[in-house]
Amino acid sequence: MKSSDEFPREADMGGGEVTAAASPISQEEIRAMLPSQSIWQYRIRKIDIPVQLGRIALVLAIWWIWWSETIWNGWEAISIFGIQPFPNVNQVFRASPGGAWDYISKYLPESLFWSDCWVTVKEAMVGFLIASVLGIIAGLALGSFHRMSKIFGPFIIAINAMPKIAFLPLILVVYGVGEMSKVVLVVSISFFIVQVPTQAAVALVNPDLLMVSRTMGASNIQLFRKVTLPAISPAIIGGLRLAAIISIQGAIFGEIFASKRGLGQRLITSANMLDYDGLFAMVFVLALIALLFNGLIGRFEKYFLRWQTDQQSSQVISL
Amino acid sequence: MHNEKAAVELEDVSLIFGGDHPADEAVLAVHDINLTIPTGQFVAVVGPSGCGKTTILNMLAGLIPATKGSVRRYGSEITGPSDDIGYMLARSALSPWRTARKNVELGMEIQGVPKNERLTKSKELLRRLRLEDFADSFPSQLSQGMNQRVAIARTLALNPDLWLMDEPFGALDAQTRLTVQAEFIELWESEGKTVIFVTHDLEEAVLLADRVIVMTARPGRIKSDTIIDLPRPRVLDELRFDEKFKEAEHRIWRELRDEIV
Ligand SMILES: Nc1ncnc2c1ncn2[C@@H]1O[C@H](COP(=O)(O)OP(=O)(O)OP(=O)(O)O)[C@@H](O)[C@H]1O
Ligand SMILES: [Mg+2]
């Protein structure tokens, strides 16, 4: 306090006495500083009510716009270079929420509906798993061995560029109209979706991390297990996430083209019978299955990538 | 026999980058380096950016072979990485998927040290670097200074006989740097291993080292080689204001200045 005599100053200038020294503070004391909250308050905050309300509002708005008579009136008049972007759609072709619900509630108790669901999910899952395993192995091999990627690279790029759908007639001839042909179609599409990012990620592994392990005497196998594999896991999981969704689409597409069973079969049957309520009910069920797949991979991702910062992992969309 | 020979010896060492293709430009990174370092000496290396400091450390770590000349440890040629050399890179290069403790244990895992032994060692190192409360945090949850200390612990976990450190504190702010420097020098003075310490900070070099090497701009050669005759153990925050210290720093600065400007 002596200094304040020597250097008189305004009270609010700051400086002067030391008020705190670094000292350990217990977990309990730190907790006590936080606003108190029960486990339920925590859970409600995690649910994030604005997000949930936003989702519900979005669904309602889309449905309302879809079903509204007045909103669509007059838009058919718009014409750009002779093309009508908003043609008049007959009410009959617009599924109503009630109609779609009627369809679902009519078929939900039926075991045939569930076995159709299972057929589609099975084709997508088996195809997805095979594509993932092959895609990861191929991506790792091509990313790790220069010569291999030079030999196979041009062919893989060429095959990837071909529309897989063009092979469907051939696949049907070889594997028949059963489930196997859909699995093969799914594999041919999803393989590349996993292989491409895996291979790219191997090339982008931080060289410093490899160097550190090498100076500690790591063998090539150890470098792979301790550095490359964990470093590329975000890229692999990103590829898997995309491949899961594409696999369902592939299975459905194959079923629409030619099949005996499956949701795609139901979808095309409804469409052919101009049963648009049924059609939209199917689309809705497919959307739910896709979300389920996504959620499963999200779980997997959260566990494997828990070292990422929140910012990085906020891409994971969970329900 | 080991003690008779130098811990590190570079004889007429030159290193050229590139030049694979006849039309390529070949870069002479370091040129005719001769340097003998006795066991237990703390050597700091300073020099302008791009003069080949990191390149010399890479050669000592066995990551790149010298184009010409001989690089030896205790009289035998360095042919590849060795687990009794600890190399700390300029960037902390921690594995983001490993916790602080698991990062420290990386080298021991690679060398197949049993689990409980790894745990004892990593705990001890983290405690010495004041990180015991953060053993289970991931690098993304730690400050830069903390990550740098984890990297120091990882470098020392295999009890290396030679410590190679490439601007280990370069990324730290001035305050944190003072703390980490003090912690590091205390650690070193208790171990007495041979250290080659590359830095951009001349004050740091003179404060910590027994000997300061100044390098010329590229191609890197040794410009001056000065013994810092200050007593140990060194109390850094007092030494900083010591006349002998300032005089030594000034003398070396005059050598370095010509290379930088
Ligand atoms: N992999 C490489 N390929 C080609 N040239 C390289 C390579 N690595 C380094 N060089 C060259 O060698 C020279 C020395 O590089 P080095 O990294 O050893 O410098 P440095 O002294 O560590 O610099 P700084 O203080 O900036 O880290 C530089 O001029 C650089 O251009
Ligand atoms: Mg460098």
Coordinates of C-alpha atoms and ligand atoms in Angstrom, one line a residue:
Chain A
M1 CA 0.0 0.0 0.0
K2 CA 3.1 2.2 0.3
S3 CA 3.1 2.8 -3.4
S4 CA -0.3 4.5 -3.4
D5 CA 1.3 7.2 -1.2
E6 CA 4.1 7.7 -3.6
F7 CA 2.0 7.6 -6.7
P8 CA -1.4 9.0 -5.9
R9 CA -4.0 7.8 -8.5
E10 CA -7.6 7.4 -9.2
A11 CA -9.3 4.5 -7.4
D12 CA -10.5 2.8 -10.6
M13 CA -7.2 2.7 -12.4
G14 CA -6.6 -0.9 -11.3
G15 CA -3.3 -2.3 -10.2
G16 CA -2.1 -2.3 -6.6
E17 CA -2.8 -5.2 -4.3
V18 CA -2.4 -8.8 -5.3
T19 CA -5.7 -10.5 -4.7
A20 CA -5.2 -14.1 -5.8
A21 CA -2.4 -16.5 -6.1
A22 CA -2.5 -19.8 -8.0
S23 CA -3.8 -22.5 -5.8
P24 CA -5.5 -25.8 -6.4
I25 CA -9.3 -25.8 -6.3
S26 CA -11.2 -29.0 -5.8
Q27 CA -13.6 -30.5 -8.3
E28 CA -16.5 -29.9 -5.8
E29 CA -15.7 -26.2 -5.5
I30 CA -15.5 -25.9 -9.3
R31 CA -18.8 -27.7 -9.7
A32 CA -20.4 -25.4 -7.1
M33 CA -19.5 -22.4 -9.3
L34 CA -21.6 -23.8 -12.2
P35 CA -25.3 -23.1 -12.3
S36 CA -26.9 -26.0 -10.6
Q37 CA -28.9 -28.3 -12.9
S38 CA -30.6 -31.6 -12.5
I39 CA -30.0 -34.6 -14.8
W40 CA -33.4 -33.8 -16.4
Q41 CA -32.4 -30.3 -17.2
Y42 CA -29.2 -31.7 -18.7
R43 CA -31.2 -34.2 -20.9
I44 CA -33.6 -31.5 -22.1
R45 CA -30.7 -29.3 -23.0
K46 CA -29.2 -32.2 -25.0
I47 CA -32.4 -32.8 -26.8
D48 CA -32.2 -29.2 -27.9
I49 CA -35.8 -28.2 -28.2
P50 CA -35.4 -25.5 -30.9
V51 CA -33.9 -28.2 -33.1
Q52 CA -36.7 -30.6 -32.5
L53 CA -39.4 -27.9 -33.0
G54 CA -37.6 -26.8 -36.2
R55 CA -37.7 -30.3 -37.5
I56 CA -41.4 -30.7 -36.8
A57 CA -42.2 -27.3 -38.3
L58 CA -40.2 -28.2 -41.4
V59 CA -42.2 -31.4 -41.9
L60 CA -45.5 -29.6 -41.4
A61 CA -44.6 -26.8 -43.7
I62 CA -43.5 -29.1 -46.5
W63 CA -46.7 -31.2 -46.1
W64 CA -48.9 -28.1 -46.0
I65 CA -47.3 -26.6 -49.1
W66 CA -47.5 -29.9 -50.9
W67 CA -51.2 -30.3 -50.1
S68 CA -52.3 -26.7 -50.4
E69 CA -54.6 -25.8 -53.3
T70 CA -54.1 -22.1 -53.1
I71 CA -50.3 -22.0 -53.0
W72 CA -50.0 -23.9 -56.2
N73 CA -52.7 -22.0 -58.1
G74 CA -51.3 -19.8 -60.8
W75 CA -47.7 -21.1 -60.8
E76 CA -48.3 -23.1 -63.9
A77 CA -48.5 -19.8 -65.8
I78 CA -44.8 -19.4 -65.3
S79 CA -42.9 -20.4 -68.3
I80 CA -39.2 -20.2 -69.0
F81 CA -38.2 -20.8 -72.6
G82 CA -41.4 -22.8 -73.0
I83 CA -40.7 -25.0 -69.9
Q84 CA -43.2 -24.9 -67.1
P85 CA -41.2 -25.4 -63.9
F86 CA -44.4 -25.7 -61.8
P87 CA -47.0 -27.5 -63.8
N88 CA -50.4 -28.2 -62.5
V89 CA -50.5 -31.5 -60.7
N90 CA -53.8 -33.2 -60.3
Q91 CA -54.9 -33.5 -56.7
V92 CA -55.2 -37.3 -57.4
F93 CA -51.4 -37.7 -57.8
R94 CA -50.6 -35.8 -54.6
A95 CA -50.6 -38.2 -51.7
S96 CA -52.3 -36.9 -48.7
P97 CA -50.8 -37.4 -45.2
G98 CA -54.0 -39.2 -44.3
G99 CA -53.8 -41.5 -47.3
A100 CA -50.2 -42.4 -46.7
W101 CA -51.0 -43.1 -43.1
D102 CA -53.9 -45.2 -44.1
Y103 CA -51.6 -47.3 -46.3
I104 CA -49.0 -47.7 -43.6
S105 CA -51.5 -48.6 -40.9
K106 CA -53.2 -51.1 -43.2
Y107 CA -49.9 -52.9 -44.1
L108 CA -48.0 -52.4 -40.8
P109 CA -49.6 -55.4 -39.1
E110 CA -49.0 -57.6 -42.2
S111 CA -46.0 -59.9 -42.0
L112 CA -45.6 -59.7 -45.8
F113 CA -44.9 -56.0 -45.4
W114 CA -42.2 -56.7 -42.8
S115 CA -40.6 -59.4 -44.9
D116 CA -40.5 -57.0 -47.8
C117 CA -38.7 -54.5 -45.5
W118 CA -36.3 -57.2 -44.4
V119 CA -35.5 -58.2 -47.9
T120 CA -34.5 -54.7 -48.9
V121 CA -32.6 -54.1 -45.6
K122 CA -30.8 -57.4 -46.0
E123 CA -29.8 -56.7 -49.6
A124 CA -28.6 -53.2 -48.7
M125 CA -26.7 -54.4 -45.5
V126 CA -25.0 -57.4 -47.1
G127 CA -24.0 -55.4 -50.1
F128 CA -22.8 -52.6 -47.9
L129 CA -20.7 -54.9 -45.7
I130 CA -19.1 -56.6 -48.6
A131 CA -18.4 -53.2 -50.3
S132 CA -17.0 -51.8 -47.1
V133 CA -14.6 -54.6 -46.5
L134 CA -13.4 -54.7 -50.1
G135 CA -13.4 -50.9 -50.4
I136 CA -11.3 -50.4 -47.3
I137 CA -8.8 -53.2 -48.3
A138 CA -8.5 -51.8 -51.8
G139 CA -8.2 -48.2 -50.6
L140 CA -5.5 -49.2 -48.1
A141 CA -3.5 -51.3 -50.6
L142 CA -3.7 -48.7 -53.4
G143 CA -2.9 -45.9 -51.0
S144 CA 0.1 -47.7 -49.4
F145 CA 1.8 -49.2 -52.4
H146 CA 2.7 -46.8 -55.2
R147 CA 3.3 -49.4 -57.8
M148 CA 0.0 -51.0 -57.1
S149 CA -1.9 -47.7 -57.6
K150 CA 0.0 -47.1 -60.8
I151 CA -0.9 -50.5 -62.2
F152 CA -4.6 -50.6 -61.1
G153 CA -5.3 -46.8 -60.9
P154 CA -6.4 -46.1 -64.5
F155 CA -8.7 -49.2 -64.6
I156 CA -10.3 -48.4 -61.3
I157 CA -11.0 -44.8 -62.5
A158 CA -12.5 -46.1 -65.7
I159 CA -14.8 -48.7 -64.0
N160 CA -15.8 -46.1 -61.4
A161 CA -16.9 -43.7 -64.2
M162 CA -19.2 -46.3 -65.8
P163 CA -22.8 -46.1 -64.8
K164 CA -23.3 -49.3 -62.8
I165 CA -27.0 -49.3 -63.7
A166 CA -25.9 -50.2 -67.3
F167 CA -24.6 -53.5 -65.9
L168 CA -27.9 -54.4 -64.3
P169 CA -29.3 -56.5 -67.2
L170 CA -26.0 -58.5 -67.2
I171 CA -26.1 -58.9 -63.4
L172 CA -29.7 -60.1 -63.7
V173 CA -28.7 -62.7 -66.3
V174 CA -25.9 -63.9 -64.1
Y175 CA -27.4 -63.8 -60.7
G176 CA -31.2 -64.0 -61.4
V177 CA -34.0 -61.7 -60.2
G178 CA -33.5 -62.8 -56.6
E179 CA -31.7 -61.0 -53.8
M180 CA -28.2 -61.8 -55.0
S181 CA -28.4 -59.6 -58.0
K182 CA -29.3 -56.6 -55.8
V183 CA -26.4 -57.4 -53.5
V184 CA -24.0 -57.4 -56.5
L185 CA -25.5 -54.1 -57.7
V186 CA -25.0 -52.5 -54.3
V187 CA -21.4 -53.8 -54.0
S188 CA -20.6 -52.4 -57.5
I189 CA -21.8 -49.0 -56.5
S190 CA -20.7 -48.7 -52.8
F191 CA -17.3 -50.2 -53.3
F192 CA -16.0 -47.0 -54.9
I193 CA -17.6 -44.8 -52.3
V194 CA -15.5 -46.4 -49.7
Q195 CA -12.3 -47.1 -51.7
V196 CA -11.8 -43.5 -53.1
P197 CA -11.7 -41.6 -49.8
T198 CA -9.8 -44.4 -48.0
Q199 CA -7.0 -44.2 -50.7
A200 CA -6.9 -40.4 -50.6
A201 CA -6.7 -40.3 -46.8
V202 CA -3.7 -42.7 -46.8
A203 CA -1.8 -40.2 -48.9
L204 CA -2.7 -37.3 -46.5
V205 CA -1.5 -38.8 -43.2
N206 CA 0.5 -36.2 -41.4
P207 CA 4.1 -37.1 -42.3
D208 CA 5.3 -35.8 -38.9
L209 CA 3.4 -38.5 -37.1
L210 CA 4.9 -41.2 -39.3
M211 CA 8.4 -39.7 -38.8
V212 CA 8.0 -39.6 -35.0
S213 CA 7.1 -43.3 -34.9
R214 CA 9.8 -44.2 -37.3
T215 CA 12.5 -42.5 -35.1
M216 CA 11.2 -44.7 -32.2
G217 CA 12.0 -47.8 -34.3
A218 CA 8.5 -48.6 -35.6
S219 CA 8.3 -51.3 -38.3
N220 CA 6.1 -50.8 -41.3
I221 CA 3.3 -52.9 -39.8
Q222 CA 3.5 -50.8 -36.6
L223 CA 3.4 -47.6 -38.6
F224 CA 0.3 -48.8 -40.3
R225 CA -1.4 -50.0 -37.1
K226 CA -0.4 -47.1 -34.9
V227 CA -0.4 -44.1 -37.3
T228 CA -2.1 -44.7 -40.7
L229 CA -5.1 -46.7 -39.6
P230 CA -6.2 -44.3 -36.8
A231 CA -5.4 -41.2 -38.9
I232 CA -7.6 -42.3 -41.8
S233 CA -10.5 -43.5 -39.7
P234 CA -12.5 -40.3 -40.1
A235 CA -12.2 -40.6 -43.8
I236 CA -13.2 -44.2 -43.8
I237 CA -16.2 -43.6 -41.5
G238 CA -17.3 -40.7 -43.8
G239 CA -17.2 -43.0 -46.7
L240 CA -19.1 -45.7 -44.9
R241 CA -21.8 -43.2 -43.9
L242 CA -22.3 -42.2 -47.5
A243 CA -22.1 -45.8 -48.7
A244 CA -24.8 -46.9 -46.3
I245 CA -27.3 -44.5 -47.7
I246 CA -26.3 -45.3 -51.3
S247 CA -26.6 -49.0 -50.6
I248 CA -30.3 -48.6 -49.7
Q249 CA -30.8 -46.7 -52.9
G250 CA -29.0 -49.3 -54.9
A251 CA -31.1 -52.1 -53.5
I252 CA -34.3 -50.2 -54.2
F253 CA -33.3 -49.4 -57.7
G254 CA -32.4 -53.0 -58.4
E255 CA -35.8 -54.0 -57.1
I256 CA -37.7 -51.5 -59.1
F257 CA -35.9 -52.7 -62.2
A258 CA -36.6 -56.4 -61.7
S259 CA -37.5 -58.3 -58.5
K260 CA -39.8 -60.6 -56.7
R261 CA -39.9 -59.1 -53.3
G262 CA -38.8 -56.0 -51.5
L263 CA -39.8 -52.4 -50.8
G264 CA -38.8 -51.4 -54.3
Q265 CA -41.1 -54.0 -55.7
R266 CA -43.9 -52.6 -53.6
L267 CA -43.0 -49.1 -54.7
I268 CA -43.2 -49.9 -58.4
T269 CA -46.4 -51.8 -57.9
S270 CA -48.1 -48.8 -56.2
A271 CA -46.8 -46.5 -58.9
N272 CA -48.1 -48.8 -61.7
M273 CA -51.5 -48.9 -60.0
L274 CA -51.5 -45.1 -59.6
D275 CA -51.7 -45.7 -55.9
Y276 CA -49.9 -42.5 -54.9
D277 CA -50.7 -42.8 -51.3
G278 CA -48.9 -46.1 -51.3
L279 CA -46.0 -44.7 -53.2
F280 CA -45.4 -41.9 -50.7
A281 CA -45.9 -44.2 -47.8
M282 CA -43.0 -46.3 -49.2
V283 CA -40.8 -43.3 -49.7
F284 CA -41.5 -42.4 -46.1
V285 CA -40.6 -45.9 -44.8
L286 CA -37.4 -45.7 -46.9
A287 CA -36.5 -42.4 -45.3
L288 CA -36.9 -43.9 -41.9
I289 CA -34.7 -46.8 -42.8
A290 CA -32.1 -44.4 -44.1
L291 CA -32.2 -42.4 -40.8
L292 CA -31.8 -45.7 -38.9
F293 CA -28.7 -46.7 -40.9
N294 CA -27.3 -43.2 -40.4
G295 CA -28.0 -43.3 -36.7
L296 CA -26.2 -46.7 -36.4
I297 CA -23.1 -45.4 -38.1
G298 CA -23.3 -42.2 -36.0
R299 CA -23.0 -44.3 -32.8
F300 CA -20.0 -46.1 -34.3
E301 CA -18.5 -42.8 -35.3
K302 CA -19.0 -41.2 -31.9
Y303 CA -17.2 -44.1 -30.2
F304 CA -14.3 -44.3 -32.7
L305 CA -13.7 -40.6 -33.2
R306 CA -14.1 -39.5 -29.6
W307 CA -10.7 -37.8 -29.8
Q308 CA -12.0 -35.3 -32.3
T309 CA -13.1 -31.9 -31.1
D310 CA -16.8 -31.1 -30.9
Q311 CA -16.4 -28.8 -33.8
Q312 CA -15.1 -31.6 -36.0
S313 CA -17.7 -34.1 -34.9
S314 CA -20.7 -31.8 -35.1
Q315 CA -21.1 -33.1 -38.6
V316 CA -22.6 -36.2 -37.1
I317 CA -26.3 -35.7 -37.3
S318 CA -28.0 -37.6 -34.5
L319 CA -31.7 -37.7 -33.6
Chain B
M1 CA 35.0 -48.1 -25.3
H2 CA 31.9 -46.0 -25.7
N3 CA 33.1 -43.3 -23.4
E4 CA 36.3 -43.0 -25.2
K5 CA 34.6 -41.9 -28.4
A6 CA 32.4 -38.9 -28.9
A7 CA 28.7 -39.1 -28.4
V8 CA 28.2 -37.6 -31.9
E9 CA 30.7 -37.0 -34.6
L10 CA 30.1 -35.4 -38.0
E11 CA 33.0 -35.5 -40.4
D12 CA 33.0 -33.5 -43.7
V13 CA 29.3 -34.0 -43.9
S14 CA 27.4 -32.6 -46.9
L15 CA 23.8 -33.1 -47.9
I16 CA 22.2 -32.5 -51.3
F17 CA 18.5 -32.5 -51.9
G18 CA 17.0 -33.3 -55.3
G19 CA 19.0 -33.6 -58.5
D20 CA 17.4 -37.0 -59.5
H21 CA 16.7 -35.7 -62.9
P22 CA 19.7 -34.2 -64.7
A23 CA 17.7 -31.0 -65.3
D24 CA 16.5 -30.7 -61.7
E25 CA 18.0 -28.1 -59.4
A26 CA 20.1 -29.8 -56.7
V27 CA 20.0 -28.0 -53.4
L28 CA 23.2 -28.1 -51.3
A29 CA 21.6 -27.9 -47.8
V30 CA 24.6 -28.4 -45.6
H31 CA 28.2 -28.2 -46.6
D32 CA 31.3 -29.8 -45.0
I33 CA 30.2 -29.9 -41.4
N34 CA 32.8 -31.0 -38.9
L35 CA 31.6 -31.3 -35.3
T36 CA 32.5 -33.5 -32.4
I37 CA 30.2 -33.6 -29.3
P38 CA 31.4 -35.2 -26.1
T39 CA 29.0 -37.3 -24.0
G40 CA 26.7 -35.3 -21.8
Q41 CA 27.2 -31.9 -23.5
F42 CA 24.2 -29.6 -24.2
V43 CA 24.8 -28.1 -27.6
A44 CA 22.6 -25.4 -29.0
V45 CA 22.5 -24.7 -32.8
V46 CA 21.4 -21.4 -34.1
G47 CA 21.3 -20.1 -37.6
P48 CA 19.2 -18.4 -40.3
S49 CA 16.0 -20.1 -41.5
G50 CA 16.8 -22.7 -44.2
C51 CA 20.4 -23.2 -43.2
G52 CA 20.1 -26.9 -42.7
K53 CA 19.5 -27.3 -38.9
T54 CA 16.6 -29.6 -39.2
T55 CA 18.5 -31.5 -42.0
I56 CA 21.4 -32.2 -39.6
L57 CA 19.0 -33.5 -36.9
N58 CA 17.3 -35.7 -39.5
M59 CA 20.7 -37.2 -40.4
L60 CA 21.5 -37.8 -36.8
A61 CA 18.1 -39.5 -36.2
G62 CA 18.9 -41.8 -39.1
L63 CA 16.1 -40.6 -41.3
I64 CA 18.2 -39.4 -44.2
P65 CA 21.7 -40.5 -45.1
A66 CA 24.4 -37.9 -45.7
T67 CA 25.3 -37.4 -49.3
K68 CA 29.0 -37.2 -48.4
G69 CA 31.0 -37.6 -45.3
S70 CA 30.4 -39.6 -42.2
V71 CA 27.9 -39.3 -39.3
R72 CA 28.9 -41.4 -36.2
R73 CA 27.7 -42.2 -32.7
Y74 CA 30.3 -43.6 -30.4
G75 CA 32.5 -44.4 -33.4
S76 CA 30.0 -46.3 -35.4
E77 CA 28.2 -45.1 -38.5
I78 CA 24.5 -44.2 -38.2
T79 CA 22.6 -46.3 -40.7
G80 CA 19.0 -45.9 -39.6
P81 CA 16.7 -44.9 -36.7
S82 CA 17.6 -46.1 -33.3
D83 CA 15.5 -46.2 -30.1
D84 CA 18.3 -44.7 -28.0
I85 CA 17.9 -41.4 -29.8
G86 CA 14.9 -39.2 -28.8
Y87 CA 13.9 -36.8 -31.5
M88 CA 11.5 -34.0 -30.8
L89 CA 10.2 -32.4 -34.0
A90 CA 9.5 -28.7 -34.4
R91 CA 5.7 -29.3 -34.5
S92 CA 4.6 -31.3 -31.4
A93 CA 3.2 -34.0 -33.8
L94 CA 1.1 -35.7 -31.1
S95 CA -1.4 -38.3 -32.3
P96 CA -4.8 -36.6 -31.9
W97 CA -6.5 -40.0 -31.2
R98 CA -4.2 -40.8 -28.3
T99 CA -4.6 -39.3 -24.8
A100 CA -1.6 -37.4 -23.3
R101 CA -0.6 -40.6 -21.5
K102 CA -1.0 -42.8 -24.5
N103 CA 1.1 -40.3 -26.6
V104 CA 3.9 -40.5 -24.0
E105 CA 3.7 -44.3 -24.2
L106 CA 3.9 -44.5 -28.0
G107 CA 7.6 -45.3 -28.2
M108 CA 7.3 -47.9 -25.4
E109 CA 4.4 -49.6 -27.2
I110 CA 6.5 -49.7 -30.3
Q111 CA 9.3 -51.3 -28.4
G112 CA 7.0 -53.8 -26.7
V113 CA 7.5 -52.5 -23.1
P114 CA 4.9 -54.3 -20.9
K115 CA 1.8 -52.4 -19.9
N116 CA 2.5 -51.8 -16.2
E117 CA 6.0 -50.6 -16.9
R118 CA 4.7 -48.2 -19.5
L119 CA 2.2 -46.9 -17.1
T120 CA 4.7 -46.3 -14.3
K121 CA 7.1 -44.5 -16.7
S122 CA 4.4 -42.3 -18.4
K123 CA 3.0 -41.3 -15.0
E124 CA 6.4 -40.3 -13.7
L125 CA 7.2 -38.2 -16.8
L126 CA 3.8 -36.5 -16.7
R127 CA 4.2 -35.7 -13.1
R128 CA 7.7 -34.2 -13.7
L129 CA 6.2 -32.0 -16.4
R130 CA 3.2 -31.1 -14.2
L131 CA 0.6 -32.8 -16.4
E132 CA -0.5 -35.6 -14.0
D133 CA -4.1 -34.2 -14.0
F134 CA -4.3 -34.2 -17.7
A135 CA -3.1 -37.8 -18.4
D136 CA -6.4 -38.8 -20.0
S137 CA -7.0 -35.6 -22.0
F138 CA -6.7 -35.6 -25.8
P139 CA -4.4 -33.1 -27.5
S140 CA -7.4 -31.1 -28.7
Q141 CA -8.3 -30.5 -25.1
L142 CA -4.9 -29.2 -24.0
S143 CA -3.2 -25.9 -24.4
Q144 CA -0.3 -25.5 -26.8
G145 CA 2.2 -25.4 -23.9
M146 CA 0.8 -28.5 -22.4
N147 CA 0.9 -30.4 -25.7
Q148 CA 4.5 -29.3 -26.1
R149 CA 5.3 -30.8 -22.7
V150 CA 3.6 -34.0 -23.6
A151 CA 5.8 -34.1 -26.7
I152 CA 8.9 -33.6 -24.4
A153 CA 7.7 -36.5 -22.2
R154 CA 7.2 -38.7 -25.3
T155 CA 10.7 -37.9 -26.5
L156 CA 12.2 -38.9 -23.2
A157 CA 10.1 -41.9 -22.5
L158 CA 12.5 -44.4 -23.9
N159 CA 15.3 -43.0 -21.8
P160 CA 17.2 -41.9 -25.0
D161 CA 20.9 -41.4 -24.7
L162 CA 20.9 -38.6 -27.2
W163 CA 18.2 -35.9 -27.3
L164 CA 17.6 -34.2 -30.6
M165 CA 15.3 -31.2 -30.2
D166 CA 14.2 -29.1 -33.1
E167 CA 12.9 -25.7 -31.9
P168 CA 11.0 -27.5 -29.1
F169 CA 9.6 -24.3 -27.6
G170 CA 9.2 -22.3 -30.9
A171 CA 5.5 -22.4 -30.9
L172 CA 5.0 -21.2 -27.3
D173 CA 4.2 -17.8 -26.2
A174 CA 6.9 -15.9 -24.2
Q175 CA 5.4 -16.6 -20.8
T176 CA 4.8 -20.3 -21.3
R177 CA 8.2 -20.6 -22.8
L178 CA 9.9 -19.4 -19.6
T179 CA 8.1 -22.1 -17.6
V180 CA 8.7 -24.9 -20.0
Q181 CA 12.4 -23.9 -20.4
A182 CA 12.9 -24.0 -16.6
E183 CA 11.2 -27.4 -16.4
F184 CA 13.2 -28.7 -19.2
I185 CA 16.6 -27.6 -17.9
E186 CA 15.8 -29.0 -14.5
L187 CA 15.0 -32.3 -16.1
W188 CA 18.1 -32.3 -18.2
E189 CA 20.4 -31.3 -15.4
S190 CA 19.2 -34.3 -13.4
E191 CA 19.8 -36.7 -16.4
G192 CA 22.9 -35.2 -18.0
K193 CA 22.4 -36.7 -21.4
T194 CA 23.8 -35.4 -24.7
V195 CA 21.5 -32.8 -26.2
I196 CA 21.5 -31.1 -29.6
F197 CA 19.0 -28.3 -29.3
V198 CA 18.0 -26.2 -32.4
T199 CA 16.5 -22.9 -31.7
H200 CA 15.8 -19.5 -33.3
D201 CA 16.1 -17.8 -29.9
L202 CA 19.6 -16.9 -29.1
E203 CA 18.8 -16.0 -25.5
E204 CA 17.4 -19.5 -25.1
A205 CA 20.5 -21.0 -26.6
V206 CA 22.9 -19.2 -24.3
L207 CA 20.7 -19.7 -21.2
L208 CA 20.4 -23.5 -21.6
A209 CA 23.5 -24.7 -23.5
D210 CA 27.1 -25.5 -22.7
R211 CA 28.1 -24.7 -26.2
V212 CA 26.5 -22.6 -29.0
I213 CA 27.1 -23.4 -32.7
V214 CA 26.2 -20.6 -35.2
M215 CA 25.6 -21.7 -38.7
T216 CA 25.9 -19.7 -41.9
A217 CA 23.1 -19.1 -44.4
R218 CA 22.6 -21.9 -46.9
P219 CA 24.6 -23.9 -47.7
G220 CA 24.9 -24.4 -44.0
R221 CA 28.4 -24.4 -42.5
I222 CA 29.6 -23.9 -39.0
K223 CA 30.4 -20.2 -38.5
S224 CA 31.3 -20.1 -34.9
D225 CA 31.5 -22.5 -31.9
T226 CA 31.4 -21.0 -28.5
I227 CA 31.6 -22.6 -25.0
I228 CA 29.2 -21.0 -22.6
D229 CA 31.0 -21.0 -19.3
L230 CA 28.1 -20.4 -16.9
P231 CA 27.7 -22.4 -13.7
R232 CA 25.1 -25.2 -13.2
P233 CA 22.5 -25.7 -12.0
R234 CA 21.2 -22.7 -13.8
V235 CA 18.4 -20.6 -12.4
L236 CA 17.1 -19.1 -15.6
D237 CA 15.1 -16.1 -14.3
E238 CA 18.2 -14.9 -12.5
L239 CA 20.7 -15.8 -15.1
R240 CA 18.8 -13.7 -17.7
F241 CA 20.1 -10.6 -15.9
D242 CA 23.6 -11.8 -15.3
E243 CA 26.4 -9.7 -16.8
K244 CA 28.4 -12.8 -18.0
F245 CA 25.3 -14.1 -19.6
K246 CA 24.6 -10.9 -21.4
E247 CA 28.2 -10.6 -22.5
A248 CA 28.1 -14.1 -24.0
E249 CA 24.8 -13.5 -25.8
H250 CA 26.1 -10.3 -27.3
R251 CA 29.3 -11.9 -28.5
I252 CA 27.3 -14.6 -30.3
W253 CA 24.7 -12.2 -31.6
R254 CA 27.4 -10.3 -33.5
E255 CA 28.3 -13.6 -35.4
L256 CA 24.7 -14.4 -36.1
R257 CA 23.7 -10.9 -37.2
D258 CA 25.9 -11.1 -40.3
E259 CA 24.1 -14.2 -41.5
I260 CA 20.6 -13.0 -40.9
V261 CA 20.9 -9.5 -42.5
Ligands
LIG1 N1 12.7 -32.6 -48.5 C1 13.4 -31.6 -49.0 N2 13.5 -31.5 -50.4 C2 14.2 -30.5 -51.0 N3 14.8 -29.6 -50.3 C3 14.8 -29.6 -48.9 C4 14.0 -30.6 -48.3 N4 14.1 -30.4 -46.9 C5 14.8 -29.3 -46.8 N5 15.2 -28.8 -48.0 C6 16.1 -27.6 -48.2 O1 17.2 -27.7 -47.4 C7 17.5 -26.5 -46.8 C8 17.6 -26.7 -45.3 O2 16.4 -27.1 -44.7 P1 16.2 -27.3 -43.2 O3 14.8 -27.7 -43.0 O4 17.2 -28.1 -42.7 O5 16.4 -25.8 -42.6 P2 16.4 -25.2 -41.2 O6 17.7 -24.7 -40.8 O7 15.8 -26.3 -40.3 O8 15.4 -24.0 -41.3 P3 14.3 -23.5 -40.3 O9 15.1 -22.7 -39.2 O10 13.4 -22.6 -41.1 O11 13.6 -24.7 -39.7 C9 16.4 -25.5 -47.1 O12 16.9 -24.5 -47.9 C10 15.4 -26.3 -47.9 O13 15.0 -25.7 -49.0
MG2 MG 14.0 -26.5 -39.2

